mmCIF file of C-alpha atoms and ligand atoms in Angstrom:
data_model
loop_
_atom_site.group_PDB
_atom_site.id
_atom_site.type_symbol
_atom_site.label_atom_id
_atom_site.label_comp_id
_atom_site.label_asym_id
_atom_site.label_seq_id
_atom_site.Cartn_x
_atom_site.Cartn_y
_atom_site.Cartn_z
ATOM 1 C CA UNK E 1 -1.905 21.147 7.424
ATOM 2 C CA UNK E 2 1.503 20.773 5.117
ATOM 3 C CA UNK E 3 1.536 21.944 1.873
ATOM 4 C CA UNK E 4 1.185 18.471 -0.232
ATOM 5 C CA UNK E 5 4.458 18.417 -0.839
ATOM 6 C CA UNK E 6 5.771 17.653 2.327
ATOM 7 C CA UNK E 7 4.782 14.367 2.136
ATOM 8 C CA UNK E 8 6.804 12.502 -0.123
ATOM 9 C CA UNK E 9 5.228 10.627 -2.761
ATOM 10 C CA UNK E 10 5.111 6.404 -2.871
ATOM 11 C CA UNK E 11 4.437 4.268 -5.905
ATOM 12 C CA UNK E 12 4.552 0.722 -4.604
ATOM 13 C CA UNK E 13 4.073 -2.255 -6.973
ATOM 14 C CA UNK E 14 2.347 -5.283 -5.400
ATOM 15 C CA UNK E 15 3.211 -8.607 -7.678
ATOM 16 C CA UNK E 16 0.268 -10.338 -5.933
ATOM 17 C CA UNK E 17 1.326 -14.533 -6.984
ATOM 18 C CA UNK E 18 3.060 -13.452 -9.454
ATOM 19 C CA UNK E 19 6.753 -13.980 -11.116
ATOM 20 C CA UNK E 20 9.154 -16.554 -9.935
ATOM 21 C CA UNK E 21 12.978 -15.737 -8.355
ATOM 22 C CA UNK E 22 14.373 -15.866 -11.714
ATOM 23 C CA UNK E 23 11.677 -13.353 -13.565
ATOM 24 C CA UNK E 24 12.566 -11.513 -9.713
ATOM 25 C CA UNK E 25 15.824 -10.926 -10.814
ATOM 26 C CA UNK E 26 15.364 -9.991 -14.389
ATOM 27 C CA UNK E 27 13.225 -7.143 -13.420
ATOM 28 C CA UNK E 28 14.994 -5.800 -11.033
ATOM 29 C CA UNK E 29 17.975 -5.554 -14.212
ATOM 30 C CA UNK E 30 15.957 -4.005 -16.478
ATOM 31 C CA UNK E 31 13.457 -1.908 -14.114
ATOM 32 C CA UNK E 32 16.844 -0.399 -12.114
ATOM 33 C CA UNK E 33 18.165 1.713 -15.075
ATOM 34 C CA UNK E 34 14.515 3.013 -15.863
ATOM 35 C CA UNK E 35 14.582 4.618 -12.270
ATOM 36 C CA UNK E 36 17.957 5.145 -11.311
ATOM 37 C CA UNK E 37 17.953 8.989 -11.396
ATOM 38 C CA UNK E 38 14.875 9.573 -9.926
ATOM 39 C CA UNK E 39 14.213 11.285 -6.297
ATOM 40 C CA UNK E 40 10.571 12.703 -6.316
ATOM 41 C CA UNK E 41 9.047 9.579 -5.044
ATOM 42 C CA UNK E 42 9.804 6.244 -3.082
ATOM 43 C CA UNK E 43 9.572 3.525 -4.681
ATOM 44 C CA UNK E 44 8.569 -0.032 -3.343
ATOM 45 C CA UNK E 45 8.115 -3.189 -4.904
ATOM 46 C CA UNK E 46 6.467 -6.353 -2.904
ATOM 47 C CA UNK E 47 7.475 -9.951 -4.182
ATOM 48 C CA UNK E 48 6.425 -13.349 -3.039
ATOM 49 C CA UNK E 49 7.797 -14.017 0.044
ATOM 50 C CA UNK E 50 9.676 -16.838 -1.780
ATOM 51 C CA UNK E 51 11.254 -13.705 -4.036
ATOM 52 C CA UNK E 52 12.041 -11.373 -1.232
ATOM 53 C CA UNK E 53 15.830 -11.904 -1.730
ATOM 54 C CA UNK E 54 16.390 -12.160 -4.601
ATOM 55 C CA UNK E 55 14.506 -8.423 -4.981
ATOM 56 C CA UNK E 56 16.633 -7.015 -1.881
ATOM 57 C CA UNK E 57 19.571 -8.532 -3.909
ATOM 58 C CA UNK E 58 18.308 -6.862 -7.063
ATOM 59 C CA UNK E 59 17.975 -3.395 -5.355
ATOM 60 C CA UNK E 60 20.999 -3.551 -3.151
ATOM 61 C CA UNK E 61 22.385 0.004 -3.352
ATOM 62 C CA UNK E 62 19.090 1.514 -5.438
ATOM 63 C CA UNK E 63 16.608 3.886 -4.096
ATOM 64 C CA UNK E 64 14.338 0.911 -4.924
ATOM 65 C CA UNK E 65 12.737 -0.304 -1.534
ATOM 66 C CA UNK E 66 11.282 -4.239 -0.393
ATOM 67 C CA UNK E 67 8.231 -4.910 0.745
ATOM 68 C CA UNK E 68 6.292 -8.093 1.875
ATOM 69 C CA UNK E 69 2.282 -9.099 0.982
ATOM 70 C CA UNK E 70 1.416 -10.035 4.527
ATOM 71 C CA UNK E 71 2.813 -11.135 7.873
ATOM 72 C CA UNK E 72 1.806 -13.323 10.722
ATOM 73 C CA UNK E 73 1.404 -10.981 14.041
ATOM 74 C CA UNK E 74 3.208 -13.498 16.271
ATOM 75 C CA UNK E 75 7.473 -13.390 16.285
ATOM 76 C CA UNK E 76 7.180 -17.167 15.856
ATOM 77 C CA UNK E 77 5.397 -20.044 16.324
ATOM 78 C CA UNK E 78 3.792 -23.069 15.433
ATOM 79 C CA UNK E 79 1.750 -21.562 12.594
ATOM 80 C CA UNK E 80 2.193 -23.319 9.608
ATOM 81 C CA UNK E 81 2.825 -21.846 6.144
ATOM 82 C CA UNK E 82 3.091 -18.775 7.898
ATOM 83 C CA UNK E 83 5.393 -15.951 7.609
ATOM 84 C CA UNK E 84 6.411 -13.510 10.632
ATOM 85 C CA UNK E 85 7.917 -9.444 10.585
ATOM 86 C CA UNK E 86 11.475 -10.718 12.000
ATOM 87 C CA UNK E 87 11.696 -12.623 9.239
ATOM 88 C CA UNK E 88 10.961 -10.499 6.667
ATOM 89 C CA UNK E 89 13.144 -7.793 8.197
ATOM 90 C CA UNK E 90 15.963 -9.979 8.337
ATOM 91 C CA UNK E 91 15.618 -10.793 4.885
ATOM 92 C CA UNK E 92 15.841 -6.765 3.933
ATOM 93 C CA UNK E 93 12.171 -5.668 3.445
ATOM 94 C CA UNK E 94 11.342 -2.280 4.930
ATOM 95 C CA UNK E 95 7.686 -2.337 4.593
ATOM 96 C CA UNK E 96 5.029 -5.094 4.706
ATOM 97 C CA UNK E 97 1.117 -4.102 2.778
ATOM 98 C CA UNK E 98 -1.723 -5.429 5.345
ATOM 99 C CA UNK E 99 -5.151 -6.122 4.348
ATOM 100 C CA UNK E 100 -5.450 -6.153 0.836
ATOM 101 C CA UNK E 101 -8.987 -6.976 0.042
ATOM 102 C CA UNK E 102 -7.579 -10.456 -1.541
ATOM 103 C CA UNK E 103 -7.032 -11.138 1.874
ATOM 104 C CA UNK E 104 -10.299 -9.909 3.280
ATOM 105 C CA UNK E 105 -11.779 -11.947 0.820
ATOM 106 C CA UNK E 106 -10.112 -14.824 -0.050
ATOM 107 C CA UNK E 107 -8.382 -15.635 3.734
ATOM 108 C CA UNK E 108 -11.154 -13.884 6.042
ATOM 109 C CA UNK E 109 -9.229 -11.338 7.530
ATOM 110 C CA UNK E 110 -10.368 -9.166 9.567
ATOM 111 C CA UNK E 111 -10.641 -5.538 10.845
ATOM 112 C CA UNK E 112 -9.112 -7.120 14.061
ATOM 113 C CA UNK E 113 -6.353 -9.212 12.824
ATOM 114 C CA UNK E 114 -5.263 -6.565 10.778
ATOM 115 C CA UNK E 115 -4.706 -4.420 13.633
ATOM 116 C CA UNK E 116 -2.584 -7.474 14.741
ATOM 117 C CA UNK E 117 -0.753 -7.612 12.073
ATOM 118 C CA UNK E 118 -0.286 -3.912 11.616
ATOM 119 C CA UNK E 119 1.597 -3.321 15.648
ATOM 120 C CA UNK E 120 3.746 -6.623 14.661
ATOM 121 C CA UNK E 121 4.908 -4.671 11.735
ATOM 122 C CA UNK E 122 5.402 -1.731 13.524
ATOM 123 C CA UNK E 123 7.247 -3.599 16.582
ATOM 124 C CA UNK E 124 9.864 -4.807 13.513
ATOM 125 C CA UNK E 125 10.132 -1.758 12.229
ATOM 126 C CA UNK E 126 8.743 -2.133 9.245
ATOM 127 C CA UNK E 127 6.438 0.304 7.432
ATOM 128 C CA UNK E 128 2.675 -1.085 7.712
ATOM 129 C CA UNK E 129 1.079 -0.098 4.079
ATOM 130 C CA UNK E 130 -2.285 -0.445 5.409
ATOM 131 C CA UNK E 131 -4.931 -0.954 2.752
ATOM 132 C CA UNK E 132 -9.203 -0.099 3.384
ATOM 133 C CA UNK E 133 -11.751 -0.014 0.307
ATOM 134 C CA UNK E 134 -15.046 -0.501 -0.132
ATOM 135 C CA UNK E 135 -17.440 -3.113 -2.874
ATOM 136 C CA UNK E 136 -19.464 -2.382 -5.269
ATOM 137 C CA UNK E 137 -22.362 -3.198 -3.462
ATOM 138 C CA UNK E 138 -21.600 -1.118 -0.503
ATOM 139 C CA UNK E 139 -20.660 1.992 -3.103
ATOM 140 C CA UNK E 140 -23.996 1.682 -4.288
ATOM 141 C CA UNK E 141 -25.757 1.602 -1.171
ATOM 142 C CA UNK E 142 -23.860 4.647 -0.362
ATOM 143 C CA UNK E 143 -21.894 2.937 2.439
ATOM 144 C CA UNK E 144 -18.413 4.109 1.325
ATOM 145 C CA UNK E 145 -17.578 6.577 3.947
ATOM 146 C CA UNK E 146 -18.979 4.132 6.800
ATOM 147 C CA UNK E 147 -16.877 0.843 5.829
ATOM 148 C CA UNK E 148 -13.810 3.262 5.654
ATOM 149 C CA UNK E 149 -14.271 4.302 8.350
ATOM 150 C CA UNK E 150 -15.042 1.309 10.535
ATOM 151 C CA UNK E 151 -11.816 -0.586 8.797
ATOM 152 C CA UNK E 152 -9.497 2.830 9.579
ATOM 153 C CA UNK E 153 -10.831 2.559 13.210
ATOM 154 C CA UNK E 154 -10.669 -1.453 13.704
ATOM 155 C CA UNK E 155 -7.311 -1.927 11.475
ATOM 156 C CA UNK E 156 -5.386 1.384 13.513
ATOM 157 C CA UNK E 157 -7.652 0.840 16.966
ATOM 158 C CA UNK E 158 -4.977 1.406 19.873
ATOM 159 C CA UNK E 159 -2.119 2.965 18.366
ATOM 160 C CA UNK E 160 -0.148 5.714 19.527
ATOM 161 C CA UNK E 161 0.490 9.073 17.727
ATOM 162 C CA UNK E 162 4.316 7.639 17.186
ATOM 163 C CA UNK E 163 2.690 4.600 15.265
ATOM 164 C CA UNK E 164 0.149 5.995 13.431
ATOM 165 C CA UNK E 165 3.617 8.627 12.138
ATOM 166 C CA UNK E 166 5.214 5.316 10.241
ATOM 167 C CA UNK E 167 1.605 3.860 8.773
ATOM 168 C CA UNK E 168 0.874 4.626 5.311
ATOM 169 C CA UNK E 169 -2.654 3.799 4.336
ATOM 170 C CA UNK E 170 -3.935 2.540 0.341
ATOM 171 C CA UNK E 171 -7.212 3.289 -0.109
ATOM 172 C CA UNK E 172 -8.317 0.315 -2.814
ATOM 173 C CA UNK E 173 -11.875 0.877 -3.815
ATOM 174 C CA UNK E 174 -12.522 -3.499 -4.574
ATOM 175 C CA UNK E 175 -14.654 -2.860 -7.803
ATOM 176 C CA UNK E 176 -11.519 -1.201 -9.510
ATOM 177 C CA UNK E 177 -8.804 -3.543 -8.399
ATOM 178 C CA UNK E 178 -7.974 -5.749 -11.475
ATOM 179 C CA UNK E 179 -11.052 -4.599 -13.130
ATOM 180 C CA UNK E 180 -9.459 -1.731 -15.449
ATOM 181 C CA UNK E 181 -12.282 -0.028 -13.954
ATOM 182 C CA UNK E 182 -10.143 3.064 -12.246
ATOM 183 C CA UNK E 183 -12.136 5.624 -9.815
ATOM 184 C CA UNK E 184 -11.645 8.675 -11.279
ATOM 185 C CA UNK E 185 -9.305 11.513 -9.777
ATOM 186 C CA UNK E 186 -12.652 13.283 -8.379
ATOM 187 C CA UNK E 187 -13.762 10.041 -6.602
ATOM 188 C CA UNK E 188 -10.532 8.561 -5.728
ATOM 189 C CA UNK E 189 -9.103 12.686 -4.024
ATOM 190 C CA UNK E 190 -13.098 12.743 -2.202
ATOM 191 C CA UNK E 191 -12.578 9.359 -0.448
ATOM 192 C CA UNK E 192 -9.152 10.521 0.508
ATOM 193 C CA UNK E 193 -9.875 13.659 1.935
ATOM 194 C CA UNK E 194 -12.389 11.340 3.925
ATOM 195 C CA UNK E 195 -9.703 9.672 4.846
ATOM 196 C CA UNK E 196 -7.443 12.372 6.064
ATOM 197 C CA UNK E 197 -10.291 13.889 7.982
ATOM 198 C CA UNK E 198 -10.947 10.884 10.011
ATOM 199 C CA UNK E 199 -7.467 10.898 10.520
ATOM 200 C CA UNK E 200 -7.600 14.016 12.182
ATOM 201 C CA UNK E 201 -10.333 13.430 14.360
ATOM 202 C CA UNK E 202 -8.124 10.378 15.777
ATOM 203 C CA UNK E 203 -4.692 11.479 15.717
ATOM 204 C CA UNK E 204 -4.772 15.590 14.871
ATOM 205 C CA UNK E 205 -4.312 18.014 12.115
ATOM 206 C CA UNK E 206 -0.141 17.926 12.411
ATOM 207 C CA UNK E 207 -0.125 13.967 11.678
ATOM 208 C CA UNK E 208 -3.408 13.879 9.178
ATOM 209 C CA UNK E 209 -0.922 16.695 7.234
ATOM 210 C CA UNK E 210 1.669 14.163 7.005
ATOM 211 C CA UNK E 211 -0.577 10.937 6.481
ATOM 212 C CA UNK E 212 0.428 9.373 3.051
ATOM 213 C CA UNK E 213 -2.765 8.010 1.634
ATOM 214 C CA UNK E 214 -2.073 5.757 -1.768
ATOM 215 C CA UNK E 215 -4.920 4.962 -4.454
ATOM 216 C CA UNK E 216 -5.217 1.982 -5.978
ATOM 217 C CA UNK E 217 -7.199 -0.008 -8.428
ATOM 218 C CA UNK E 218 -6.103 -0.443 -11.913
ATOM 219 C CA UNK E 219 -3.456 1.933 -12.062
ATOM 220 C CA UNK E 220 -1.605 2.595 -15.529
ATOM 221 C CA UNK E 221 0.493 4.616 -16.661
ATOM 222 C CA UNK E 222 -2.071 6.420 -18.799
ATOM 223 C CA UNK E 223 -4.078 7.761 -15.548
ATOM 224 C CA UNK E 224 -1.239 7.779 -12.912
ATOM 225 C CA UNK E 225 -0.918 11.662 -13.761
ATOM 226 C CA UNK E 226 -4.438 12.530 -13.351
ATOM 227 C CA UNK E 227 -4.492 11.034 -10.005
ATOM 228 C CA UNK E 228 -1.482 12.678 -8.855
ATOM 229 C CA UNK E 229 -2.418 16.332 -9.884
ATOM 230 C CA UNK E 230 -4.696 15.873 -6.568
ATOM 231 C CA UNK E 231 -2.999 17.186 -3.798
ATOM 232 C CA UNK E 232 -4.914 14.082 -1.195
ATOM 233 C CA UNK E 233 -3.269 11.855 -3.463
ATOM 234 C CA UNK E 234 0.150 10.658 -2.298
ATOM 235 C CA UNK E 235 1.031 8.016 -4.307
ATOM 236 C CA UNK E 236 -0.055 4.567 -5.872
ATOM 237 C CA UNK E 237 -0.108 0.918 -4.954
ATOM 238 C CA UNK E 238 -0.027 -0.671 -8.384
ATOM 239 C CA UNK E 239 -0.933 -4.685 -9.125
ATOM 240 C CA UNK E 240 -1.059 -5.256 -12.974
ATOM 241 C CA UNK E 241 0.653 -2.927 -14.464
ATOM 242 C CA UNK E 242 3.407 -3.370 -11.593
ATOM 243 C CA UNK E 243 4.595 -6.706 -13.524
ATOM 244 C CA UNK E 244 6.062 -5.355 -16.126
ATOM 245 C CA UNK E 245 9.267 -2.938 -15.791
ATOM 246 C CA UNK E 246 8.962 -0.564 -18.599
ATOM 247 C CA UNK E 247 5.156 -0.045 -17.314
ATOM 248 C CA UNK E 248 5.964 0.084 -13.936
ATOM 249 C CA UNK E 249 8.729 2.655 -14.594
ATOM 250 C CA UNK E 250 6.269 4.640 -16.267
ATOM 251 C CA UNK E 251 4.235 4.900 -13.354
ATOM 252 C CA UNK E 252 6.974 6.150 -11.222
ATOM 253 C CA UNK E 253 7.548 8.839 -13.933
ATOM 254 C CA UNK E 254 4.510 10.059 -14.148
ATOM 255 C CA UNK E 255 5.893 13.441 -13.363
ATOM 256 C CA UNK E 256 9.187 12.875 -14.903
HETATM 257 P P1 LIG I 1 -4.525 -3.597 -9.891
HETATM 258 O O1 LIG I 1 -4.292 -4.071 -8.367
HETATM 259 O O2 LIG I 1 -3.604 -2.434 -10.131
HETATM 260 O O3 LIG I 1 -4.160 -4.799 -10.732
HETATM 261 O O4 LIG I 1 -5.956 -3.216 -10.016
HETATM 262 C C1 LIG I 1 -4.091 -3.146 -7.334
HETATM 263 C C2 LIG I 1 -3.933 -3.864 -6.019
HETATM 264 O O5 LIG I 1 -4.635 -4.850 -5.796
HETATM 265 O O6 LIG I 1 -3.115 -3.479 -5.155
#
């Protein structure tokens, strides 16, 4: 397996609803400077859809890299209020995060349309960030490791060693997303060495080694560094405290 620091390190922010194109713009001023100099990680920020320009306007010519929320798996289509990966590629995103547990929960998606979702991604080119976490409930019935695993297998069921190279995968344990309730290093770097060691069983010890696997769940910048020190940990996808430049710059310098 690579040494951990072959894979390159992602802190993502994900705005969730939140900030309109104008409040889009501003951050992008004042966030840009914070980060300017900074090469040890990628950085990606995921707007509304309704914002996605005006953040590929605000990092035009910045390390800084576009994201979407979700996608629709068909090209096109009668599918109202629906958004597809063409269309967010044309509009300069590079990645696109796929079942967040809001949408579990709130829009009842599934193990199975998120594996739609993430080969129309992948067809676009775009980066699937492909997010699995267990409740509370199922924590505490010690179910962790087997809802992991069934949404790793469902969510990535059918792709090729070539797709499964450009996933990224966010492990978001529900009971600590918005919750200021963070899982500590020790359980956050055990659930991704789970992770990585389903990964191998399905796709082999050269592309588990290169798998980035994100935490997330009320990230700050007061415990971004104790997560990183683990060498499973490859990064963070960051809600909250993503809102706010100076925070979200923090984050991103944990190591600064
Ligand atoms: P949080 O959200 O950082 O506000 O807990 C994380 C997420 O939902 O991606």
């Amino acid at each position: 397996m690579p040494a951990a620091s072959a894979r390159k390190p992602v802190i993502a922010g994900n705005w969730k609803m939140f900030k309109t194109v104008a409040e889009t713009a501003k951050f992008f001023q004042v966030f840009r400077p914070l980060v300017e100099d900074l090469t040890h990680a990628e950085i990606v920020i995921a707007p509304s859809f309704l914002s996605l320009p005006a953040a590929v306007e605000g990092a035009t010519g910045s390390q800084i890299q576009i994201a979407a929320q979700n996608l629709h798996w068909e090209s096109e289509g009668a599918f109202t209020g629906e958004v597809s990966a063409p269309m967010m590629k044309a509009a300069g995103a590079r990645a696109v995060i796929i079942g967040h547990s809001e949408r579990r929960q709130f829009f009842h998606e599934t193990d199975e349309t998120v594996n739609l979702r993430v080969k129309a991604a992948l067809k676009s080119g775009l980066t699937p960030i492909v997010c699995i976490g267990e409740t509370l409930d199922q924590r505490e019935a010690e179910q962790t490791k087997a809802v992991l695993l069934q949404q790793f297998d469902g969510g990535l069921a059918s792709l090729t060693e070539k797709d499964f190279s450009r996933i990224i995968v966010a492990y978001e344990p529900v009971w600590a997303i918005g919750t200021g309730r963070t899982a500590t290093p020790e359980i956050a770097a055990e659930t991704h060495i789970c992770i990585r060691d389903k990964a191998q069983q399905r796709f082999g010890k050269k592309l588990a080694g290169q798998l980035r696997i994100l935490y997330g769940g009320s990230v700050k910048p007061a415990n971004i560094q104790g997560l990183m020190e683990k060498p499973d940990i490859d990064g963070a996808l960051v809600g909250g405290a993503s809102l706010e430049a100076a925070s979200m710059a923090a984050i991103v310098r944990y190591q600064a």
